[in-house]
Coordinates of C-alpha atoms in Angstrom, one line a residue:
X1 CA -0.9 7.1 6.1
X2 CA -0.4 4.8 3.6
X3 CA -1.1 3.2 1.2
X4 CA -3.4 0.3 0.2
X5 CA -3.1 -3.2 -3.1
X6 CA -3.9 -6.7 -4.3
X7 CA -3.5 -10.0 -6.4
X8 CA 0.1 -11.6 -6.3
X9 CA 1.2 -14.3 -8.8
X10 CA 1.4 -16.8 -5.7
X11 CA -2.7 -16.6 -5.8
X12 CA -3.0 -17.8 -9.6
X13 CA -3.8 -20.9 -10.2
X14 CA -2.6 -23.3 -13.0
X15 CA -4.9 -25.0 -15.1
X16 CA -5.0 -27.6 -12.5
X17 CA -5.9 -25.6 -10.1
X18 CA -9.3 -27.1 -8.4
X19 CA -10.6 -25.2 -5.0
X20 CA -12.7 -27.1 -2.7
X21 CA -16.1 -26.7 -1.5
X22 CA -19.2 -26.1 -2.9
X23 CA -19.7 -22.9 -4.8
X24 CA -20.9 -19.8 -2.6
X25 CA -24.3 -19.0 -4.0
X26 CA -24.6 -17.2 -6.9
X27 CA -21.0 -16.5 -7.5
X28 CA -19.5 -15.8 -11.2
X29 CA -16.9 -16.5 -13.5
X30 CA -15.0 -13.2 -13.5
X31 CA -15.2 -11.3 -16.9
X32 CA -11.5 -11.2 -17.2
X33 CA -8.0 -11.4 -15.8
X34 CA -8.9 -12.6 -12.4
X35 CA -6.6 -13.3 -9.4
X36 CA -6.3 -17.5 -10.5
X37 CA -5.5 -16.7 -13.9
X38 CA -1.9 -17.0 -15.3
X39 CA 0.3 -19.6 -16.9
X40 CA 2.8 -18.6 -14.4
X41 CA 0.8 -18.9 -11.1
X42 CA 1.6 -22.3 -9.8
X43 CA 2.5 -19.8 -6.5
X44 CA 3.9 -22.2 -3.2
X45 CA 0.8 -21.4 -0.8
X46 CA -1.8 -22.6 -2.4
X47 CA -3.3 -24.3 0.8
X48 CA -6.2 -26.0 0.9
X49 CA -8.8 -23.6 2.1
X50 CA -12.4 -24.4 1.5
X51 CA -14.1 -20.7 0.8
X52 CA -13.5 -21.2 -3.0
X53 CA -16.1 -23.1 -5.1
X54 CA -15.2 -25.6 -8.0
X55 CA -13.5 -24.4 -11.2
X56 CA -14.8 -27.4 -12.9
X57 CA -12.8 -28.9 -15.7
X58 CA -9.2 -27.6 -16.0
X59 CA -8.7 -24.4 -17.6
X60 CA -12.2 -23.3 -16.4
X61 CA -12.8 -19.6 -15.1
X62 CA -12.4 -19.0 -11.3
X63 CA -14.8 -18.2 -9.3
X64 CA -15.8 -14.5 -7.9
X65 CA -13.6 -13.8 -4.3
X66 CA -16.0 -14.8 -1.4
X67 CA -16.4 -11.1 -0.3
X68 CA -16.6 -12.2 3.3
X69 CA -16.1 -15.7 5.5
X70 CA -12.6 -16.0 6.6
X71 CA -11.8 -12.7 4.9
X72 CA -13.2 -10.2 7.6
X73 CA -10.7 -12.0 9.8
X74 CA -7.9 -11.5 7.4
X75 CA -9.4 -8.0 6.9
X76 CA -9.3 -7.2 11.2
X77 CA -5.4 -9.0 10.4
X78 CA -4.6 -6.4 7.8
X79 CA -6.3 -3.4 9.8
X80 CA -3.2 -4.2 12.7
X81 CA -0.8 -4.6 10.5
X82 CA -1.7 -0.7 8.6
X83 CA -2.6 0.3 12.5
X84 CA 1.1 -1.0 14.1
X85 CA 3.3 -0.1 11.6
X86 CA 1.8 3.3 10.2
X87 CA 0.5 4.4 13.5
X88 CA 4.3 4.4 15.2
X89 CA 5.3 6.0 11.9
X90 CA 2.7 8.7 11.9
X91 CA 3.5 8.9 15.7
X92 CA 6.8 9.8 15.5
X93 CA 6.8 12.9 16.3
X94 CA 6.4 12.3 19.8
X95 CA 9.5 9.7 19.5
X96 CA 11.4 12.3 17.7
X97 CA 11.2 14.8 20.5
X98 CA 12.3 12.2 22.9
X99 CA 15.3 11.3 20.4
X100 CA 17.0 14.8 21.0
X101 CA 16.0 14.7 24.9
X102 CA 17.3 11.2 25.3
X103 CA 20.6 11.7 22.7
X104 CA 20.5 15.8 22.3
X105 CA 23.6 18.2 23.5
X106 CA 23.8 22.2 23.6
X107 CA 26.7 22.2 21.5
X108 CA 25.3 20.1 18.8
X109 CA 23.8 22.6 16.3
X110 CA 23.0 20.2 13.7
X111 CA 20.8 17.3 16.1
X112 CA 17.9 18.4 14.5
X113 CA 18.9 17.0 11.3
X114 CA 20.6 14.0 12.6
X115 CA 17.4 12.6 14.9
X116 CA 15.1 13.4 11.8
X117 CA 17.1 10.7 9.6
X118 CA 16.0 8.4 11.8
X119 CA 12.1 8.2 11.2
X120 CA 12.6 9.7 7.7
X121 CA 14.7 6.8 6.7
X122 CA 12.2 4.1 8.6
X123 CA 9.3 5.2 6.7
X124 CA 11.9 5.4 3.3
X125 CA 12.8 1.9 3.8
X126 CA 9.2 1.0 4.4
X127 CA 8.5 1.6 0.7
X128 CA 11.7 1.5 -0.7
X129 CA 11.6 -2.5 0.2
X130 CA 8.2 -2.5 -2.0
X131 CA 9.4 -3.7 -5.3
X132 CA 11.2 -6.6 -3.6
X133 CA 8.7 -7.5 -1.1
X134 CA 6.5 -7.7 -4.4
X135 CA 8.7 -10.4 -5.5
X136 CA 8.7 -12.4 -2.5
X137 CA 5.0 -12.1 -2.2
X138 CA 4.6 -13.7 -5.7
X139 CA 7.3 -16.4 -5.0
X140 CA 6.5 -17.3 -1.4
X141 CA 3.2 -16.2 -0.8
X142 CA 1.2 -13.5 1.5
X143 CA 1.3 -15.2 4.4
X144 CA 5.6 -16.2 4.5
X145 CA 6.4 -12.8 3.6
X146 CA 4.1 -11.3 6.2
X147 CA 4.9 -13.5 9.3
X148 CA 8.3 -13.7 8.1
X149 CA 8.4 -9.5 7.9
X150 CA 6.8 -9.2 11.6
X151 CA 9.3 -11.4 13.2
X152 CA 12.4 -9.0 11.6
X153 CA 10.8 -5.5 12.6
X154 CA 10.5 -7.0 16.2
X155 CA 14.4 -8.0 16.3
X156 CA 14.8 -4.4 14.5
X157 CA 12.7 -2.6 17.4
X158 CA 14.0 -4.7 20.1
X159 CA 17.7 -4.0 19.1
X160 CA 16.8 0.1 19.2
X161 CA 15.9 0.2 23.1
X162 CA 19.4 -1.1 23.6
X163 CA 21.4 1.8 21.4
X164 CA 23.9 4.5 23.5
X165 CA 23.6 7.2 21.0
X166 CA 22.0 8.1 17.9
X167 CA 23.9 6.9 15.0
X168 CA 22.8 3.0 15.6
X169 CA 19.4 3.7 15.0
X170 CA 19.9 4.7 11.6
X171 CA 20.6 0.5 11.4
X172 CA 18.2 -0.8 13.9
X173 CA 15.5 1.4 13.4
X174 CA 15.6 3.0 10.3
X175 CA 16.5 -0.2 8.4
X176 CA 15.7 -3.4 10.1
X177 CA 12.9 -2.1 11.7
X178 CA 11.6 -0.4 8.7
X179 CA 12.5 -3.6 6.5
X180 CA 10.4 -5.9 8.8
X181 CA 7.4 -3.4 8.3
X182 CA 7.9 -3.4 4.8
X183 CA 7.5 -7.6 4.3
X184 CA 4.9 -7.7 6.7
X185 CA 2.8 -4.5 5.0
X186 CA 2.5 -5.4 1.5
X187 CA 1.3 -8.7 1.7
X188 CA -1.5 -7.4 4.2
X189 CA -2.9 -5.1 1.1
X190 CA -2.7 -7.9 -1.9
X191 CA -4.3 -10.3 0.5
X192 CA -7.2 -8.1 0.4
X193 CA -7.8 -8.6 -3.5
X194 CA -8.2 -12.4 -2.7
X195 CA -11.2 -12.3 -0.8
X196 CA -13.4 -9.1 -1.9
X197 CA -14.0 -7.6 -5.4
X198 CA -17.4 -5.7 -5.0
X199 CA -16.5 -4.3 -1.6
X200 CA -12.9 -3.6 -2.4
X201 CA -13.0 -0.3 -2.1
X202 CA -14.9 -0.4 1.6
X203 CA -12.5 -3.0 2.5
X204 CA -9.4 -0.9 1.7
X205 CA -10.8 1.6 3.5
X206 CA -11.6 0.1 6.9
X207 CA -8.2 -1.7 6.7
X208 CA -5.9 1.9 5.9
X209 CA -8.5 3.4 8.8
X210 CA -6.6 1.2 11.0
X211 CA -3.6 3.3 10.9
X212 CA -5.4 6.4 11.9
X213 CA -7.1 4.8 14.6
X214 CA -3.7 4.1 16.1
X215 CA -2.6 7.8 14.9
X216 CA -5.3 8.9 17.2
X217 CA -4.3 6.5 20.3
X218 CA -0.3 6.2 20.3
X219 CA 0.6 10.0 20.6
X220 CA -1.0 10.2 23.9
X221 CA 0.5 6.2 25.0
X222 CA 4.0 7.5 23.6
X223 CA 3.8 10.8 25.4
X224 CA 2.7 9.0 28.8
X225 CA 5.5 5.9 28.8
X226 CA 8.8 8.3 26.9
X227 CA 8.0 11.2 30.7
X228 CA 7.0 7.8 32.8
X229 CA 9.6 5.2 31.9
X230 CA 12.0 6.7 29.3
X231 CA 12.4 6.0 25.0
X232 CA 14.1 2.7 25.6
X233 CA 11.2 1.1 27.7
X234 CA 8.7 2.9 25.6
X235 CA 10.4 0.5 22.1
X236 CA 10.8 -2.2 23.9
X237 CA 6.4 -1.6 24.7
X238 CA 6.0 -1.1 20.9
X239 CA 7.4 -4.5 20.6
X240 CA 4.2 -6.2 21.5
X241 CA 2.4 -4.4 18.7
X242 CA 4.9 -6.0 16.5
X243 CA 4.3 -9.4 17.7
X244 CA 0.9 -9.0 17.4
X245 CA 1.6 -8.3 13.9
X246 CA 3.3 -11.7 13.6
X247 CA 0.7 -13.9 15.0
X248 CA -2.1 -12.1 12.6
X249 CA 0.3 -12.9 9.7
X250 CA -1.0 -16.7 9.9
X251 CA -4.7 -15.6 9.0
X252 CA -3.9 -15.0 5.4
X253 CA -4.5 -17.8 4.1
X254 CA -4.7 -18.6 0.1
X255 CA -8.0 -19.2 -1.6
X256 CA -7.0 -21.6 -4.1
X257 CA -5.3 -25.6 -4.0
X258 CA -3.8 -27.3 -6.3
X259 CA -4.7 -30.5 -7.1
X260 CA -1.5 -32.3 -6.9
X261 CA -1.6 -31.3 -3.3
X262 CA -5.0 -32.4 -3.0
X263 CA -4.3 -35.8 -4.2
X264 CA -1.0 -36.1 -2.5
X265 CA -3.1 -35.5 1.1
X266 CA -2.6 -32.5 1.8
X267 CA -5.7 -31.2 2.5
X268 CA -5.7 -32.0 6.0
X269 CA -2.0 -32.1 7.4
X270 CA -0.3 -28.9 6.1
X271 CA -3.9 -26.7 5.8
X272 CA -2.3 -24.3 8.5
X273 CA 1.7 -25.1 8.4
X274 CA 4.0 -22.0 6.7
X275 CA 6.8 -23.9 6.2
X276 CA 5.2 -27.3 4.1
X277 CA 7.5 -29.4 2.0
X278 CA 6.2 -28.7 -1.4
X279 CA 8.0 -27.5 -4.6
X280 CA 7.4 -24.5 -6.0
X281 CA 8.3 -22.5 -9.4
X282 CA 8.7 -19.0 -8.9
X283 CA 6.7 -16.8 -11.6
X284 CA 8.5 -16.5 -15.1
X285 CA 8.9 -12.5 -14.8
X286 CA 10.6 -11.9 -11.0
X287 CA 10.4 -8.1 -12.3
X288 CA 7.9 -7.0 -14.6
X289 CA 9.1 -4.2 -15.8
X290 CA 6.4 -4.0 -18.9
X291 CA 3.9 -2.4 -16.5
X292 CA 5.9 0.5 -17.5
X293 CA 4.8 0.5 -21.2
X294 CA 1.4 1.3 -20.2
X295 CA 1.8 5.0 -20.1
X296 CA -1.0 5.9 -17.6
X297 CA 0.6 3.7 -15.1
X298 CA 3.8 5.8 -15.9
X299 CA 2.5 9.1 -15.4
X300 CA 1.1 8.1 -12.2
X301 CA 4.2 6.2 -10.7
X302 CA 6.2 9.6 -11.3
X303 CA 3.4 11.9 -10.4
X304 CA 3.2 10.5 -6.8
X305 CA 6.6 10.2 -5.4
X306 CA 6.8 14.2 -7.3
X307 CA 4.1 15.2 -4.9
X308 CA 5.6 13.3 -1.9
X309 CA 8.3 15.5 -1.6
X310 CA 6.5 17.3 1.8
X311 CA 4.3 15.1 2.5
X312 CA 5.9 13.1 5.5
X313 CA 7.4 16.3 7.3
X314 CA 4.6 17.3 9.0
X315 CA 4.6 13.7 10.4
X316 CA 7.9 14.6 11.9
X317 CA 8.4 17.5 13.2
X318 CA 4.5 19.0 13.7
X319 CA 5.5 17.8 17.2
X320 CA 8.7 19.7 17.4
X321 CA 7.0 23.1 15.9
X322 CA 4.5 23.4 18.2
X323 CA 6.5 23.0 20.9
X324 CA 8.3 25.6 20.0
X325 CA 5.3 28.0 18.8
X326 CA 3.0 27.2 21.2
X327 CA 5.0 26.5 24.6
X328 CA 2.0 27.3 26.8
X329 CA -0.6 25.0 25.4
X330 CA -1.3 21.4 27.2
X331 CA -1.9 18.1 25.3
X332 CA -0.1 19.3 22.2
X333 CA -0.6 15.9 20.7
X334 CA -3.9 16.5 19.9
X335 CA -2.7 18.3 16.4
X336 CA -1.5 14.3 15.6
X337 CA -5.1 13.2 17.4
X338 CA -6.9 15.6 14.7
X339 CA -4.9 14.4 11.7
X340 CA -5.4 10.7 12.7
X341 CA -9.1 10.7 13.2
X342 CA -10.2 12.9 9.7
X343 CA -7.5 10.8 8.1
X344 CA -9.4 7.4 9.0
X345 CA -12.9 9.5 8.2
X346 CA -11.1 10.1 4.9
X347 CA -10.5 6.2 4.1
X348 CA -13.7 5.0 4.7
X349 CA -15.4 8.0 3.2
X350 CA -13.5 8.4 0.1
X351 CA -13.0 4.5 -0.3
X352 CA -16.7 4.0 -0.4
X353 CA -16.9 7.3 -2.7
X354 CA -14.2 5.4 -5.0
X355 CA -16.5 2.5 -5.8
X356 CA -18.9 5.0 -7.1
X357 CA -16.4 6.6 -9.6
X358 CA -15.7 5.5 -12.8
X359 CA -12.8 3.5 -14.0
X360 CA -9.6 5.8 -13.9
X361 CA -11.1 8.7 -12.7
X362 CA -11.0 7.8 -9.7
X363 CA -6.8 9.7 -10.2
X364 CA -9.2 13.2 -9.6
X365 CA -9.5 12.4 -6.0
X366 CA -6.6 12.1 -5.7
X367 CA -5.4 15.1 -7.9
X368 CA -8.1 17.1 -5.1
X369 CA -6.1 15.3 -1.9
X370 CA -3.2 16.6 -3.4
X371 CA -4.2 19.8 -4.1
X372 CA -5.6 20.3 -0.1
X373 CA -2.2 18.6 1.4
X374 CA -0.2 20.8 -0.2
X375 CA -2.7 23.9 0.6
X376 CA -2.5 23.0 4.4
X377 CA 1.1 22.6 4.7
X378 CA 1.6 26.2 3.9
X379 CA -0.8 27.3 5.6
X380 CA 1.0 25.8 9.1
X381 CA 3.3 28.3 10.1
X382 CA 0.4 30.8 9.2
X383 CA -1.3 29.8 12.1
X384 CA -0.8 31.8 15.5
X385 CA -3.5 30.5 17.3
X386 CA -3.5 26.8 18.2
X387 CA -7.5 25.7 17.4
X388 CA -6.5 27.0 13.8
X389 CA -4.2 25.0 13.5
X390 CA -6.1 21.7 14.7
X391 CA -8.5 23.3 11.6
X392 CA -5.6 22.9 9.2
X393 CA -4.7 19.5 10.3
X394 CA -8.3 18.3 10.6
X395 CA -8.2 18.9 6.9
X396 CA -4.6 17.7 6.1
X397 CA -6.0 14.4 7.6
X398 CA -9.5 13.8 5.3
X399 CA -7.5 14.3 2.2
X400 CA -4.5 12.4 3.5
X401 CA -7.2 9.4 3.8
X402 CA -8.6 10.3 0.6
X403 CA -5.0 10.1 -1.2
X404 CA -4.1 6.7 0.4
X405 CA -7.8 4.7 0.4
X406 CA -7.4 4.8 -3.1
X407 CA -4.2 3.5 -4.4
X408 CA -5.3 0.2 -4.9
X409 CA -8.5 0.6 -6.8
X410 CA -6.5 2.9 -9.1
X411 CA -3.9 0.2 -10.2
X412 CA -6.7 -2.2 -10.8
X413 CA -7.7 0.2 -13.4
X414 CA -4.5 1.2 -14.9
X415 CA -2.9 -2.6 -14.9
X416 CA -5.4 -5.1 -14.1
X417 CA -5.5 -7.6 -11.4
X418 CA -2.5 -9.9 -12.9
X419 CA -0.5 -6.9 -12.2
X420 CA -0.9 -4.7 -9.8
X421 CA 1.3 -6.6 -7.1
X422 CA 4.2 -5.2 -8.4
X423 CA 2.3 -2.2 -10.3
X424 CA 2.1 -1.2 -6.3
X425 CA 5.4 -2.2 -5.1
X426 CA 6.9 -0.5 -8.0
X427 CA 5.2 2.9 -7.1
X428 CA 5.9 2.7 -3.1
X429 CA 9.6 1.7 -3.9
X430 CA 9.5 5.6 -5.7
X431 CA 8.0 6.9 -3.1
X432 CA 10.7 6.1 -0.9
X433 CA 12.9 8.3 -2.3
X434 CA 11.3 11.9 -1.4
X435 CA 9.6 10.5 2.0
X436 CA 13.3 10.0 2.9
X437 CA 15.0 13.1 1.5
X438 CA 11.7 15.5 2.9
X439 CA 12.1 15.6 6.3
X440 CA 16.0 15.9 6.2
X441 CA 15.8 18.6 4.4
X442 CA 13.6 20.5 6.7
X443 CA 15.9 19.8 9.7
X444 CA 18.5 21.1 8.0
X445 CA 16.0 24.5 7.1
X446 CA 15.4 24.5 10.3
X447 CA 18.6 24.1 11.8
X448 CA 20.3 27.1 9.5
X449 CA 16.9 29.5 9.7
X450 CA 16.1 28.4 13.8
X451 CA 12.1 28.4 13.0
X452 CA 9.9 25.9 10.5
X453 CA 8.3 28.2 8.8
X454 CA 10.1 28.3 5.4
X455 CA 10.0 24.1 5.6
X456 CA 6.1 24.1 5.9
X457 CA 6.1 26.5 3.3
X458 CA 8.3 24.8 0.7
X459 CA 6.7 20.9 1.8
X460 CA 3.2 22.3 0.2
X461 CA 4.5 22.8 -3.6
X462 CA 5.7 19.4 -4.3
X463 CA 1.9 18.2 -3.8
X464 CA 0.3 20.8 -6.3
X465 CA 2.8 20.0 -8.6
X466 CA 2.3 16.3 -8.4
X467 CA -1.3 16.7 -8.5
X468 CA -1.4 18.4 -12.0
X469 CA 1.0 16.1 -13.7
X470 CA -1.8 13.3 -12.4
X471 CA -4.5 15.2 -14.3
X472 CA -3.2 14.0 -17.6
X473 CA -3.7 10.2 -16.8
X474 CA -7.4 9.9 -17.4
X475 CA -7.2 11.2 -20.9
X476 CA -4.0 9.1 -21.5
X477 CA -5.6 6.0 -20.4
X478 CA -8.8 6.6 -22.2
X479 CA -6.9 7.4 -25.3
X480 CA -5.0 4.4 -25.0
X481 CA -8.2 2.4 -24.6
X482 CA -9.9 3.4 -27.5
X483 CA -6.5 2.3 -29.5
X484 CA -6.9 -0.8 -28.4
X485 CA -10.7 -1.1 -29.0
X486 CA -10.4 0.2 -32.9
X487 CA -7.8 -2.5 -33.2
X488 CA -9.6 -5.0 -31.4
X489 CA -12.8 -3.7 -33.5
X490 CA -10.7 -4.1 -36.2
X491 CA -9.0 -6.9 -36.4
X492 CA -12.9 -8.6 -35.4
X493 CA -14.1 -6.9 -38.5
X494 CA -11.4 -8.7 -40.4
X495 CA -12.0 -12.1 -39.2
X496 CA -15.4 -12.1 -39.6
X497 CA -15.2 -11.3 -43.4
X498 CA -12.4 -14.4 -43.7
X499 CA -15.0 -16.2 -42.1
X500 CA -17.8 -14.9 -44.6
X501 CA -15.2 -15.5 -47.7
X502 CA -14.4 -18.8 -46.6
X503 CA -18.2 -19.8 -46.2
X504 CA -19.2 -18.2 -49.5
X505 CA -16.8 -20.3 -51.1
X506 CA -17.5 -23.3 -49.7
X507 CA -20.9 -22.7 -50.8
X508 CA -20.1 -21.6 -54.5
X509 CA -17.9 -25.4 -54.3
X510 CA -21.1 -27.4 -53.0
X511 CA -23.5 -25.1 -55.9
X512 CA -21.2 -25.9 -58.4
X513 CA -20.7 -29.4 -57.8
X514 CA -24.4 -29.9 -57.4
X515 CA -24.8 -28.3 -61.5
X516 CA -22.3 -31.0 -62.6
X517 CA -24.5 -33.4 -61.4
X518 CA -27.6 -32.4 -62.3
X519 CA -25.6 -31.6 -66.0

């Protein structure tokens, strides 16, 4: 599923900020806010890695991102991360089914809508953490937060295979857990920004394909260990995914060094340590909260969490539906299999389409994902023959990639690179809220009606709803822009006639004092 997100403060540099190395071949100042720009950006990691070329003299421009080197290695880092964390959310169906086998009675009418709180308020937390994971990541840097994120959502999953009933997973899963995920996500997205620019959009895509390359593979992994060895073994196996996830947390290393740490010696002894000994100022605004007063960026952080209201309850209880719609068919996972493998088709295609697309109209595809997501939901408990179904969720998936592969390139546009670390975290923290309240609520619909048909139906408006209220951005943004390049225009306009007034007069001064002499 989700989504993709780039440039903390912790990668600006100061004025003094110097990278090593000689300068990658034809590489160029960028033409504006870049990600070592900033008074505030003296971040704590900036290790000395040797992919950036010299600033030259202090206060120079930085240098483009490397668009390769070390950063396909931190890309394959950040595809795990997207692949372990989203792929056992988007695979949770299957654990979800095994929740109300494992902790399920007959006399419990409402178990439905206790179990569902469970992975509805993992993937909540998930985003709800983004605003303050945002914070950490500008203070501490990508590659703390991450490692630090990966080592809490194993304690989280490891607690959960050792819970009697279902009430402590609301804490060990559904917050710790989820919490872990969130520090260790984030950082794998901005990390991204730091080493690609022209490929961005490609990158983003390969790395949010990761989660639906694990959608495709853990349904059928989940299925085969919660009938071979129970849920309990089957989290404690889903550990080593996490500690993966905490090992590839060390790749993301920082682009740029400061040159206090270069003369102190660092360069060599602390190049790959987490934890070095070196002061830090954390950035002057912990919360920007004047990302806000651009209005595009507005619109769009209330017209996505407006649209997410159904999204995440297909996730959830697709599983549990056709189970009970389609008791006959084998390998029922495959519905997940479909969503997962259009859904990484989606990123890449769409990401790559995205670089194509002009500044903020790139919100259209996503107006179109929206549009189809919603579409599809409805059209669920429509279907009474199981290959049209795998149609409908073959579908769901593409625009589900489309709608996620192109979060990031969409805040670069509406906020610019010095923002849009907590431009994103801002917008997933909203998102929490009606990816936690959705699925719930369908329980509960489905718990009072006994059938999932009026849940499918209702999840679908909240996506065509959202997706109008996004139509308005492009002309708000463009609007804005030409404000600001009639007062720009303007206020050049008026400088250069002070500039003409003050030379005419100065030359009017030299005529007249060359006729005194000559009188």
């Amino acid at each position: 599923m989700v989504p993709s997100q780039e440039e903390p403060a912790a990668a600006r540099g100061t004025s003094e900020a110097q990278p090593l190395g000689p300068a990658p071949p034809g590489a160029a100042p960028l033409p504006g806010p870049g990600p070592l720009d900033g008074p505030e950006a003296a971040g704590p990691e900036k290790v000395e890695v040797e992919l950036a070329g010299p600033a030259g003299p202090a206060g120079a421009e930085p240098l483009e991102p490397p668009e390769g080197g070390w950063g396909w290695l931190v890309m394959l880092a950040a595809m795990w991360c997207n692949g372990s964390v989203f792929g056992i959310q988007n695979a949770c169906g299957v654990l979800f089914v095994s929740m109300l086998k494992t902790f399920g009675s007959k006399d419990d009418d409402k178990m439905v809508f206790k179990t569902a709180w469970v992975s509805s308020l993992s993937m909540g937390m998930i985003f709800f953490c983004c605003p303050i994971v945002s914070v950490f990541t500008d203070v501490f840097g990508c590659r703390r937060t991450a490692v630090v994120g990966a080592a809490v959502g194993f304690v989280g999953l490891v607690s959960s295979s050792f819970v009697s009933s279902i009430e402590p997973l609301y804490l060990t899963y559904g917050i710790i857990f989820a919490c872990g995920c969130s520090f260790a996500y984030q950082p794998s997205l901005v990390i991204l920004g730091h080493y690609f620019k022209k490929r961005l959009g490609l990158v983003n895509g390969i790395v949010t394909a990761g989660s639906s390359i694990f959608t495709i593979l853990l349904p059928f992994l989940l299925r085969v260990l919660t009938d071979s060895v129970g849920l309990f073994y089957t989290l404690r196996v889903l550990c080593i995914f996490m500690f993966v996830l905490f090992l590839a947390g060390f790749t993301y290393r920082p682009l740029a060094s400061s040159a206090k740490d270069k003369d102190s010696g660092t360069k060599g002894g602390n190049r790959f340590s987490l934890f070095s000994r070196r002061k830090f100022s954390p950035p002057k605004k912990i919360f920007n909260f004047a990302i806000f007063k651009v209005t595009a960026y507005a619109v769009w952080a209330v017209g996505i969490p407006l649209a997410l209201f159904g999204y995440f309850v297909p996730y959830v209880h697709l599983m549990k539906h056709v189970n009970e719609r389609f008791q006959d068919e084998k390998n029922k996972e495959v519905v997940l299999m479909c969503i997962g493998i259009t859904s990484g088709v989606g990123r890449l295609l769409f990401g790559r389409i995205a670089d194509y697309v002009p500044g903020v109209k790139k919100v259209y595809l996503q107006v179109l994902s929206f549009f189809f997501i919603g579409l599809m939901s409805m059209m669920i408990p429509l279907c009474s023959v199981f290959g049209a179904l795998i149609a409908v969720c073959l579908i769901m998936g593409l625009f589900d990639g489309c709608f996620i592969s192109i979060m990031a390139p969409i805040a670069f546009e509406l906020v610019g690179a010095q923002d849009v670390s907590q431009a994103i975290g801002f917008l997933l923290g909203f998102m929490s809220i009606p990816m936690t309240v959705g699925p719930p609520i369908a329980g509960l619909l489905r718990d009072k009606l006994g059938s999932y048909d009026v849940a499918f139906y209702l999840a679908g408006i909240p996506p065509l709803i959202g997706g109008a209220v996004l139509c308005f951005i492009p002309r708000i943004h463009s609007k804005k822009q030409r404000e600001i390049n009639k007062t720009t225009g303007g206020e050049k306009m008026e400088k250069m006639l002070e500039n003409q007034n003050s030379l005419l007069s100065s030359s009017s001064g030299i005529f007249k004092k060359e006729s005194d002499s000559v009188i």
